């Protein structure tokens, strides 16, 4: 069975009419699929050399996280272009293979366990001025998606070092969990989840929200996890970020009538840290690790008055 395009060509030939020249197309894109390295280089390949206008300055071609995909599509098709698009990955772009390939080299490793997309405008043309079609022969925005796997290098090593179980009213504005990066590399908490074990033994969790452009947690540094109703009541040391986890109260509220049992999981679902998993005292105010770099065992846990952002 002939395709519609082939049938149209045959019809033109039968009538003695000239067949339109086939327009060039995008030949392919990489990477694709899941589990892509966070050190990956992205590229687009074309059947013929492409006009570099808008490709090397980010106006017509961008690499973005999936949460910015809709904005990226609108931006690359706009008159202004996407050069100032918030959420675009910073890259060094180059034209290679005689102009038939565009390579985007991220200036920093991509985030692990994150979906990304290459977005190319339909306005892009071949070097000779002809329209550049997508692989299916259509003139439209081209999108190629992939997702990264675990970050390269040593595995992350966070520690949950303190939880304030009973803040002054309103509690939702003051409860927090302290996280310390005790690993050898920076810790990006975007996409991680904090969970608590409820009275029934079930787990309730919230996603940690890291603002766009925020720096990862340096080795030895700490952050506070708090609910969306956090009111900034504590004087924190300079440089200690407060990351939202929960729309209002942290994890829907931390119970103070039983020992806390918390866990921290990476975006792939692997539990990387716990607090109170092997048992802990019931504290009137806060539970803290005596040695923040030590194990999560009852002997290393103690009740305190709480000291957000301060390591012992």
mmCIF file of C-alpha atoms in Angstrom:
data_model
loop_
_atom_site.group_PDB
_atom_site.id
_atom_site.type_symbol
_atom_site.label_atom_id
_atom_site.label_comp_id
_atom_site.label_asym_id
_atom_site.label_seq_id
_atom_site.Cartn_x
_atom_site.Cartn_y
_atom_site.Cartn_z
ATOM 1 C CA UNK A 1 0.000 0.000 0.000
ATOM 2 C CA UNK A 2 1.521 3.286 -1.119
ATOM 3 C CA UNK A 3 1.789 6.250 1.248
ATOM 4 C CA UNK A 4 -0.215 9.412 0.607
ATOM 5 C CA UNK A 5 2.993 11.258 -0.360
ATOM 6 C CA UNK A 6 4.044 8.569 -2.828
ATOM 7 C CA UNK A 7 0.566 8.471 -4.351
ATOM 8 C CA UNK A 8 0.646 12.260 -4.841
ATOM 9 C CA UNK A 9 3.997 12.036 -6.626
ATOM 10 C CA UNK A 10 2.698 9.321 -8.947
ATOM 11 C CA UNK A 11 -0.386 11.395 -9.706
ATOM 12 C CA UNK A 12 1.764 14.381 -10.685
ATOM 13 C CA UNK A 13 3.941 12.225 -12.902
ATOM 14 C CA UNK A 14 0.874 10.732 -14.595
ATOM 15 C CA UNK A 15 -0.353 14.228 -15.405
ATOM 16 C CA UNK A 16 3.033 15.315 -16.727
ATOM 17 C CA UNK A 17 3.436 17.898 -13.955
ATOM 18 C CA UNK A 18 6.782 18.647 -12.270
ATOM 19 C CA UNK A 19 7.332 16.971 -8.899
ATOM 20 C CA UNK A 20 8.185 19.460 -6.122
ATOM 21 C CA UNK A 21 11.687 19.120 -4.724
ATOM 22 C CA UNK A 22 11.802 17.275 -1.434
ATOM 23 C CA UNK A 23 12.561 19.684 1.408
ATOM 24 C CA UNK A 24 15.359 18.784 3.873
ATOM 25 C CA UNK A 25 14.533 17.269 7.223
ATOM 26 C CA UNK A 26 15.845 16.796 10.716
ATOM 27 C CA UNK A 27 17.686 13.469 10.618
ATOM 28 C CA UNK A 28 17.642 12.711 14.323
ATOM 29 C CA UNK A 29 18.382 13.765 17.875
ATOM 30 C CA UNK A 30 20.181 12.349 20.870
ATOM 31 C CA UNK A 31 20.170 11.366 23.632
ATOM 32 C CA UNK A 32 16.846 9.569 23.880
ATOM 33 C CA UNK A 33 15.165 7.200 26.306
ATOM 34 C CA UNK A 34 15.661 6.728 30.042
ATOM 35 C CA UNK A 35 18.694 6.409 32.264
ATOM 36 C CA UNK A 36 20.774 8.895 30.261
ATOM 37 C CA UNK A 37 24.036 9.987 31.872
ATOM 38 C CA UNK A 38 23.956 13.336 33.653
ATOM 39 C CA UNK A 39 27.137 14.153 31.710
ATOM 40 C CA UNK A 40 25.464 13.584 28.344
ATOM 41 C CA UNK A 41 25.890 15.905 25.367
ATOM 42 C CA UNK A 42 22.767 16.705 23.320
ATOM 43 C CA UNK A 43 22.743 17.017 19.553
ATOM 44 C CA UNK A 44 20.506 17.484 16.518
ATOM 45 C CA UNK A 45 21.404 16.076 13.100
ATOM 46 C CA UNK A 46 20.147 17.422 9.773
ATOM 47 C CA UNK A 47 20.076 15.980 6.259
ATOM 48 C CA UNK A 48 21.810 19.089 4.908
ATOM 49 C CA UNK A 49 23.758 21.979 6.454
ATOM 50 C CA UNK A 50 21.521 24.193 8.547
ATOM 51 C CA UNK A 51 21.372 27.970 8.865
ATOM 52 C CA UNK A 52 22.966 28.665 12.278
ATOM 53 C CA UNK A 53 20.793 31.732 12.943
ATOM 54 C CA UNK A 54 19.170 31.235 16.352
ATOM 55 C CA UNK A 55 20.792 27.857 16.989
ATOM 56 C CA UNK A 56 23.977 28.864 18.759
ATOM 57 C CA UNK A 57 22.529 31.678 20.884
ATOM 58 C CA UNK A 58 19.535 29.733 22.249
ATOM 59 C CA UNK A 59 16.900 31.726 20.380
ATOM 60 C CA UNK A 60 15.524 28.843 18.282
ATOM 61 C CA UNK A 61 17.010 25.784 19.999
ATOM 62 C CA UNK A 62 16.967 25.094 23.740
ATOM 63 C CA UNK A 63 17.488 22.254 26.181
ATOM 64 C CA UNK A 64 14.980 22.446 29.042
ATOM 65 C CA UNK A 65 13.572 20.447 31.901
ATOM 66 C CA UNK A 66 10.159 18.965 31.138
ATOM 67 C CA UNK A 67 8.484 21.420 33.510
ATOM 68 C CA UNK A 68 9.511 24.250 31.171
ATOM 69 C CA UNK A 69 8.552 22.474 27.927
ATOM 70 C CA UNK A 70 5.378 24.422 27.180
ATOM 71 C CA UNK A 71 7.119 27.751 27.766
ATOM 72 C CA UNK A 72 10.043 26.636 25.598
ATOM 73 C CA UNK A 73 7.796 25.748 22.655
ATOM 74 C CA UNK A 74 6.130 29.154 22.811
ATOM 75 C CA UNK A 75 9.484 30.936 23.171
ATOM 76 C CA UNK A 76 11.327 29.333 20.231
ATOM 77 C CA UNK A 77 8.386 30.175 17.941
ATOM 78 C CA UNK A 78 8.071 33.780 19.144
ATOM 79 C CA UNK A 79 9.639 36.793 17.458
ATOM 80 C CA UNK A 80 11.801 37.384 20.553
ATOM 81 C CA UNK A 81 13.072 33.808 20.680
ATOM 82 C CA UNK A 82 14.080 31.769 23.723
ATOM 83 C CA UNK A 83 17.492 33.285 24.524
ATOM 84 C CA UNK A 84 16.182 34.660 27.828
ATOM 85 C CA UNK A 85 13.974 31.667 28.684
ATOM 86 C CA UNK A 86 13.909 30.905 32.404
ATOM 87 C CA UNK A 87 14.588 27.238 33.009
ATOM 88 C CA UNK A 88 16.747 26.689 29.922
ATOM 89 C CA UNK A 89 19.874 24.626 30.573
ATOM 90 C CA UNK A 90 23.069 26.658 30.140
ATOM 91 C CA UNK A 91 24.996 25.113 27.246
ATOM 92 C CA UNK A 92 27.915 25.723 24.916
ATOM 93 C CA UNK A 93 26.527 25.278 21.388
ATOM 94 C CA UNK A 94 28.542 24.470 18.291
ATOM 95 C CA UNK A 95 27.878 23.681 14.640
ATOM 96 C CA UNK A 96 29.752 20.586 13.425
ATOM 97 C CA UNK A 97 29.976 18.150 10.510
ATOM 98 C CA UNK A 98 30.012 20.933 7.967
ATOM 99 C CA UNK A 99 26.931 22.529 9.487
ATOM 100 C CA UNK A 100 24.775 19.388 9.473
ATOM 101 C CA UNK A 101 24.922 18.829 13.245
ATOM 102 C CA UNK A 102 24.328 21.098 16.241
ATOM 103 C CA UNK A 103 25.877 20.003 19.542
ATOM 104 C CA UNK A 104 24.801 21.343 22.936
ATOM 105 C CA UNK A 105 27.262 20.709 25.750
ATOM 106 C CA UNK A 106 25.747 21.511 29.188
ATOM 107 C CA UNK A 107 28.014 23.759 31.239
ATOM 108 C CA UNK A 108 27.218 21.722 34.373
ATOM 109 C CA UNK A 109 26.011 18.144 34.883
ATOM 110 C CA UNK A 110 22.299 17.610 34.357
ATOM 111 C CA UNK A 111 20.131 16.732 37.317
ATOM 112 C CA UNK A 112 19.701 13.064 38.048
ATOM 113 C CA UNK A 113 16.351 11.319 37.556
ATOM 114 C CA UNK A 114 15.016 14.303 35.605
ATOM 115 C CA UNK A 115 13.122 14.575 32.301
ATOM 116 C CA UNK A 116 14.552 16.907 29.663
ATOM 117 C CA UNK A 117 13.654 17.969 26.129
ATOM 118 C CA UNK A 118 15.435 19.427 23.105
ATOM 119 C CA UNK A 119 13.131 22.003 21.511
ATOM 120 C CA UNK A 120 13.755 23.298 17.974
ATOM 121 C CA UNK A 121 11.713 26.024 16.295
ATOM 122 C CA UNK A 122 9.813 25.432 13.044
ATOM 123 C CA UNK A 123 11.389 28.704 11.846
ATOM 124 C CA UNK A 124 14.778 27.076 11.384
ATOM 125 C CA UNK A 125 15.935 26.806 7.759
ATOM 126 C CA UNK A 126 18.597 25.007 5.789
ATOM 127 C CA UNK A 127 21.749 26.945 4.923
ATOM 128 C CA UNK A 128 20.421 27.490 1.396
ATOM 129 C CA UNK A 129 17.223 29.103 2.732
ATOM 130 C CA UNK A 130 14.837 26.190 2.289
ATOM 131 C CA UNK A 131 12.448 25.271 5.087
ATOM 132 C CA UNK A 132 13.694 22.544 7.457
ATOM 133 C CA UNK A 133 11.032 19.917 8.133
ATOM 134 C CA UNK A 134 10.800 17.475 11.024
ATOM 135 C CA UNK A 135 11.611 13.767 10.441
ATOM 136 C CA UNK A 136 8.012 13.128 9.332
ATOM 137 C CA UNK A 137 8.122 15.853 6.734
ATOM 138 C CA UNK A 138 6.117 18.468 8.622
ATOM 139 C CA UNK A 139 7.024 22.043 9.391
ATOM 140 C CA UNK A 140 6.384 22.269 13.118
ATOM 141 C CA UNK A 141 8.179 22.579 16.442
ATOM 142 C CA UNK A 142 10.446 19.583 16.963
ATOM 143 C CA UNK A 143 10.708 18.097 20.460
ATOM 144 C CA UNK A 144 12.986 15.222 21.479
ATOM 145 C CA UNK A 145 12.737 13.995 25.069
ATOM 146 C CA UNK A 146 14.921 11.943 27.399
ATOM 147 C CA UNK A 147 15.406 11.408 31.125
ATOM 148 C CA UNK A 148 18.550 11.064 33.183
ATOM 149 C CA UNK A 149 19.483 8.313 35.584
ATOM 150 C CA UNK A 150 21.516 8.463 38.776
ATOM 151 C CA UNK A 151 24.077 11.287 38.984
ATOM 152 C CA UNK A 152 27.660 10.417 38.130
ATOM 153 C CA UNK A 153 30.286 10.103 40.839
ATOM 154 C CA UNK A 154 30.040 9.045 44.478
ATOM 155 C CA UNK A 155 26.510 8.341 45.746
ATOM 156 C CA UNK A 156 24.850 11.117 47.754
ATOM 157 C CA UNK A 157 25.243 10.878 51.518
ATOM 158 C CA UNK A 158 22.710 13.133 53.266
ATOM 159 C CA UNK A 159 21.877 12.866 56.955
ATOM 160 C CA UNK A 160 18.707 13.857 58.797
ATOM 161 C CA UNK A 161 20.143 15.471 61.911
ATOM 162 C CA UNK A 162 17.259 17.227 63.688
ATOM 163 C CA UNK A 163 13.477 17.498 63.712
ATOM 164 C CA UNK A 164 11.428 20.081 65.598
ATOM 165 C CA UNK A 165 8.330 18.184 66.667
ATOM 166 C CA UNK A 166 6.558 20.913 68.638
ATOM 167 C CA UNK A 167 6.853 24.494 67.416
ATOM 168 C CA UNK A 168 5.103 27.474 68.938
ATOM 169 C CA UNK A 169 1.682 28.276 67.500
ATOM 170 C CA UNK A 170 1.107 28.269 64.586
ATOM 171 C CA UNK A 171 3.097 25.041 64.406
ATOM 172 C CA UNK A 172 2.995 24.862 60.600
ATOM 173 C CA UNK A 173 5.110 28.021 60.442
ATOM 174 C CA UNK A 174 7.905 26.644 62.595
ATOM 175 C CA UNK A 175 8.299 22.878 62.267
ATOM 176 C CA UNK A 176 11.371 21.769 60.359
ATOM 177 C CA UNK A 177 13.712 18.899 59.577
ATOM 178 C CA UNK A 178 17.432 19.542 59.225
ATOM 179 C CA UNK A 179 19.402 17.891 56.402
ATOM 180 C CA UNK A 180 23.213 17.801 56.280
ATOM 181 C CA UNK A 181 25.290 16.860 53.242
ATOM 182 C CA UNK A 182 27.935 14.571 54.645
ATOM 183 C CA UNK A 183 29.043 13.386 51.205
ATOM 184 C CA UNK A 184 32.036 14.336 49.088
ATOM 185 C CA UNK A 185 30.090 16.098 46.318
ATOM 186 C CA UNK A 186 27.348 18.725 46.160
ATOM 187 C CA UNK A 187 23.848 17.489 46.937
ATOM 188 C CA UNK A 188 20.928 18.552 44.725
ATOM 189 C CA UNK A 189 17.701 17.846 46.615
ATOM 190 C CA UNK A 190 15.384 18.635 43.697
ATOM 191 C CA UNK A 191 12.929 15.767 43.265
ATOM 192 C CA UNK A 192 13.809 14.117 46.590
ATOM 193 C CA UNK A 193 11.056 13.166 49.026
ATOM 194 C CA UNK A 194 10.807 13.363 52.813
ATOM 195 C CA UNK A 195 8.489 10.845 54.473
ATOM 196 C CA UNK A 196 7.142 10.078 57.936
ATOM 197 C CA UNK A 197 5.753 6.846 59.297
ATOM 198 C CA UNK A 198 2.261 7.419 60.622
ATOM 199 C CA UNK A 199 0.607 5.843 63.664
ATOM 200 C CA UNK A 200 -0.760 3.061 61.423
ATOM 201 C CA UNK A 201 2.692 2.270 60.050
ATOM 202 C CA UNK A 202 1.995 3.760 56.621
ATOM 203 C CA UNK A 203 4.301 6.297 54.987
ATOM 204 C CA UNK A 204 3.198 9.845 54.154
ATOM 205 C CA UNK A 205 5.590 11.918 52.066
ATOM 206 C CA UNK A 206 6.115 15.286 50.404
ATOM 207 C CA UNK A 207 8.296 16.369 47.477
ATOM 208 C CA UNK A 208 11.151 18.760 48.245
ATOM 209 C CA UNK A 209 10.933 21.919 46.138
ATOM 210 C CA UNK A 210 14.234 23.533 45.140
ATOM 211 C CA UNK A 211 13.889 27.010 43.555
ATOM 212 C CA UNK A 212 15.147 27.350 39.993
ATOM 213 C CA UNK A 213 18.766 28.397 39.939
ATOM 214 C CA UNK A 214 19.403 27.488 43.584
ATOM 215 C CA UNK A 215 22.854 26.088 44.240
ATOM 216 C CA UNK A 216 23.178 22.463 45.383
ATOM 217 C CA UNK A 217 24.081 21.824 49.005
ATOM 218 C CA UNK A 218 27.861 21.853 49.353
ATOM 219 C CA UNK A 219 29.679 19.082 51.266
ATOM 220 C CA UNK A 220 29.264 19.743 54.989
ATOM 221 C CA UNK A 221 26.476 22.292 54.466
ATOM 222 C CA UNK A 222 22.930 21.980 55.755
ATOM 223 C CA UNK A 223 19.407 22.952 54.776
ATOM 224 C CA UNK A 224 16.047 23.076 56.519
ATOM 225 C CA UNK A 225 12.955 21.362 55.167
ATOM 226 C CA UNK A 226 9.749 23.127 56.174
ATOM 227 C CA UNK A 227 6.120 23.401 55.103
ATOM 228 C CA UNK A 228 4.724 26.014 52.758
ATOM 229 C CA UNK A 229 3.466 27.991 55.760
ATOM 230 C CA UNK A 230 7.020 28.545 57.045
ATOM 231 C CA UNK A 231 7.072 32.038 58.595
ATOM 232 C CA UNK A 232 10.810 32.609 59.021
ATOM 233 C CA UNK A 233 10.577 32.978 62.783
ATOM 234 C CA UNK A 234 14.103 31.711 63.435
ATOM 235 C CA UNK A 235 17.331 33.641 62.877
ATOM 236 C CA UNK A 236 19.291 31.291 60.614
ATOM 237 C CA UNK A 237 22.998 31.440 59.815
ATOM 238 C CA UNK A 238 23.802 33.014 56.448
ATOM 239 C CA UNK A 239 23.585 30.604 53.564
ATOM 240 C CA UNK A 240 21.212 28.080 55.167
ATOM 241 C CA UNK A 241 18.377 27.505 52.661
ATOM 242 C CA UNK A 242 14.816 26.649 53.665
ATOM 243 C CA UNK A 243 13.243 24.254 51.157
ATOM 244 C CA UNK A 244 9.500 23.688 50.994
ATOM 245 C CA UNK A 245 8.095 20.203 51.533
ATOM 246 C CA UNK A 246 4.327 20.214 51.976
ATOM 247 C CA UNK A 247 1.760 22.838 50.956
ATOM 248 C CA UNK A 248 1.252 24.195 54.476
ATOM 249 C CA UNK A 249 2.578 22.074 57.345
ATOM 250 C CA UNK A 250 5.708 19.974 56.909
ATOM 251 C CA UNK A 251 4.514 16.454 56.044
ATOM 252 C CA UNK A 252 1.043 17.523 57.169
ATOM 253 C CA UNK A 253 2.417 18.140 60.669
ATOM 254 C CA UNK A 254 4.968 16.307 62.837
ATOM 255 C CA UNK A 255 3.358 14.372 65.696
ATOM 256 C CA UNK A 256 4.725 15.100 69.169
ATOM 257 C CA UNK A 257 2.890 12.313 71.028
ATOM 258 C CA UNK A 258 5.132 9.567 69.663
ATOM 259 C CA UNK A 259 8.727 9.163 68.536
ATOM 260 C CA UNK A 260 9.445 10.494 65.026
ATOM 261 C CA UNK A 261 10.305 8.047 62.261
ATOM 262 C CA UNK A 262 11.489 9.912 59.168
ATOM 263 C CA UNK A 263 13.195 8.929 55.936
ATOM 264 C CA UNK A 264 14.681 10.782 52.974
ATOM 265 C CA UNK A 265 14.552 9.190 49.490
ATOM 266 C CA UNK A 266 16.247 10.252 46.263
ATOM 267 C CA UNK A 267 14.259 10.753 43.023
ATOM 268 C CA UNK A 268 14.820 7.101 42.130
ATOM 269 C CA UNK A 269 13.127 5.978 45.349
ATOM 270 C CA UNK A 270 16.252 4.833 47.199
ATOM 271 C CA UNK A 271 16.208 5.707 50.909
ATOM 272 C CA UNK A 272 19.358 7.705 51.620
ATOM 273 C CA UNK A 273 18.825 8.795 55.233
ATOM 274 C CA UNK A 274 16.591 8.102 58.233
ATOM 275 C CA UNK A 275 15.923 9.606 61.627
ATOM 276 C CA UNK A 276 14.338 7.458 64.316
ATOM 277 C CA UNK A 277 13.998 4.367 62.119
ATOM 278 C CA UNK A 278 15.544 2.115 64.797
ATOM 279 C CA UNK A 279 13.719 3.802 67.668
ATOM 280 C CA UNK A 280 13.929 7.190 69.325
ATOM 281 C CA UNK A 281 12.801 8.979 72.495
ATOM 282 C CA UNK A 282 9.537 10.938 72.579
ATOM 283 C CA UNK A 283 10.703 14.550 72.835
ATOM 284 C CA UNK A 284 8.732 17.598 74.027
ATOM 285 C CA UNK A 285 10.405 19.979 71.542
ATOM 286 C CA UNK A 286 13.061 18.538 69.233
ATOM 287 C CA UNK A 287 14.931 15.330 68.469
ATOM 288 C CA UNK A 288 18.549 15.664 67.413
ATOM 289 C CA UNK A 289 21.477 13.480 66.456
ATOM 290 C CA UNK A 290 24.258 13.790 69.024
ATOM 291 C CA UNK A 291 26.825 13.122 66.288
ATOM 292 C CA UNK A 292 25.363 14.411 63.002
ATOM 293 C CA UNK A 293 27.743 12.171 61.058
ATOM 294 C CA UNK A 294 26.937 9.150 63.187
ATOM 295 C CA UNK A 295 24.434 6.347 62.698
ATOM 296 C CA UNK A 296 20.683 6.622 63.164
ATOM 297 C CA UNK A 297 20.533 4.552 66.348
ATOM 298 C CA UNK A 298 18.834 5.315 69.696
ATOM 299 C CA UNK A 299 22.191 5.826 71.427
ATOM 300 C CA UNK A 300 22.971 8.701 69.021
ATOM 301 C CA UNK A 301 19.640 10.507 69.488
ATOM 302 C CA UNK A 302 18.710 12.993 72.192
ATOM 303 C CA UNK A 303 15.959 15.464 73.056
ATOM 304 C CA UNK A 304 16.926 19.143 72.740
ATOM 305 C CA UNK A 305 15.310 22.581 72.644
ATOM 306 C CA UNK A 306 16.005 22.887 68.929
ATOM 307 C CA UNK A 307 18.662 24.936 67.124
ATOM 308 C CA UNK A 308 17.748 25.299 63.443
ATOM 309 C CA UNK A 309 20.676 25.627 61.103
ATOM 310 C CA UNK A 310 23.287 24.975 63.804
ATOM 311 C CA UNK A 311 25.387 21.840 63.983
ATOM 312 C CA UNK A 312 26.671 20.655 67.361
#
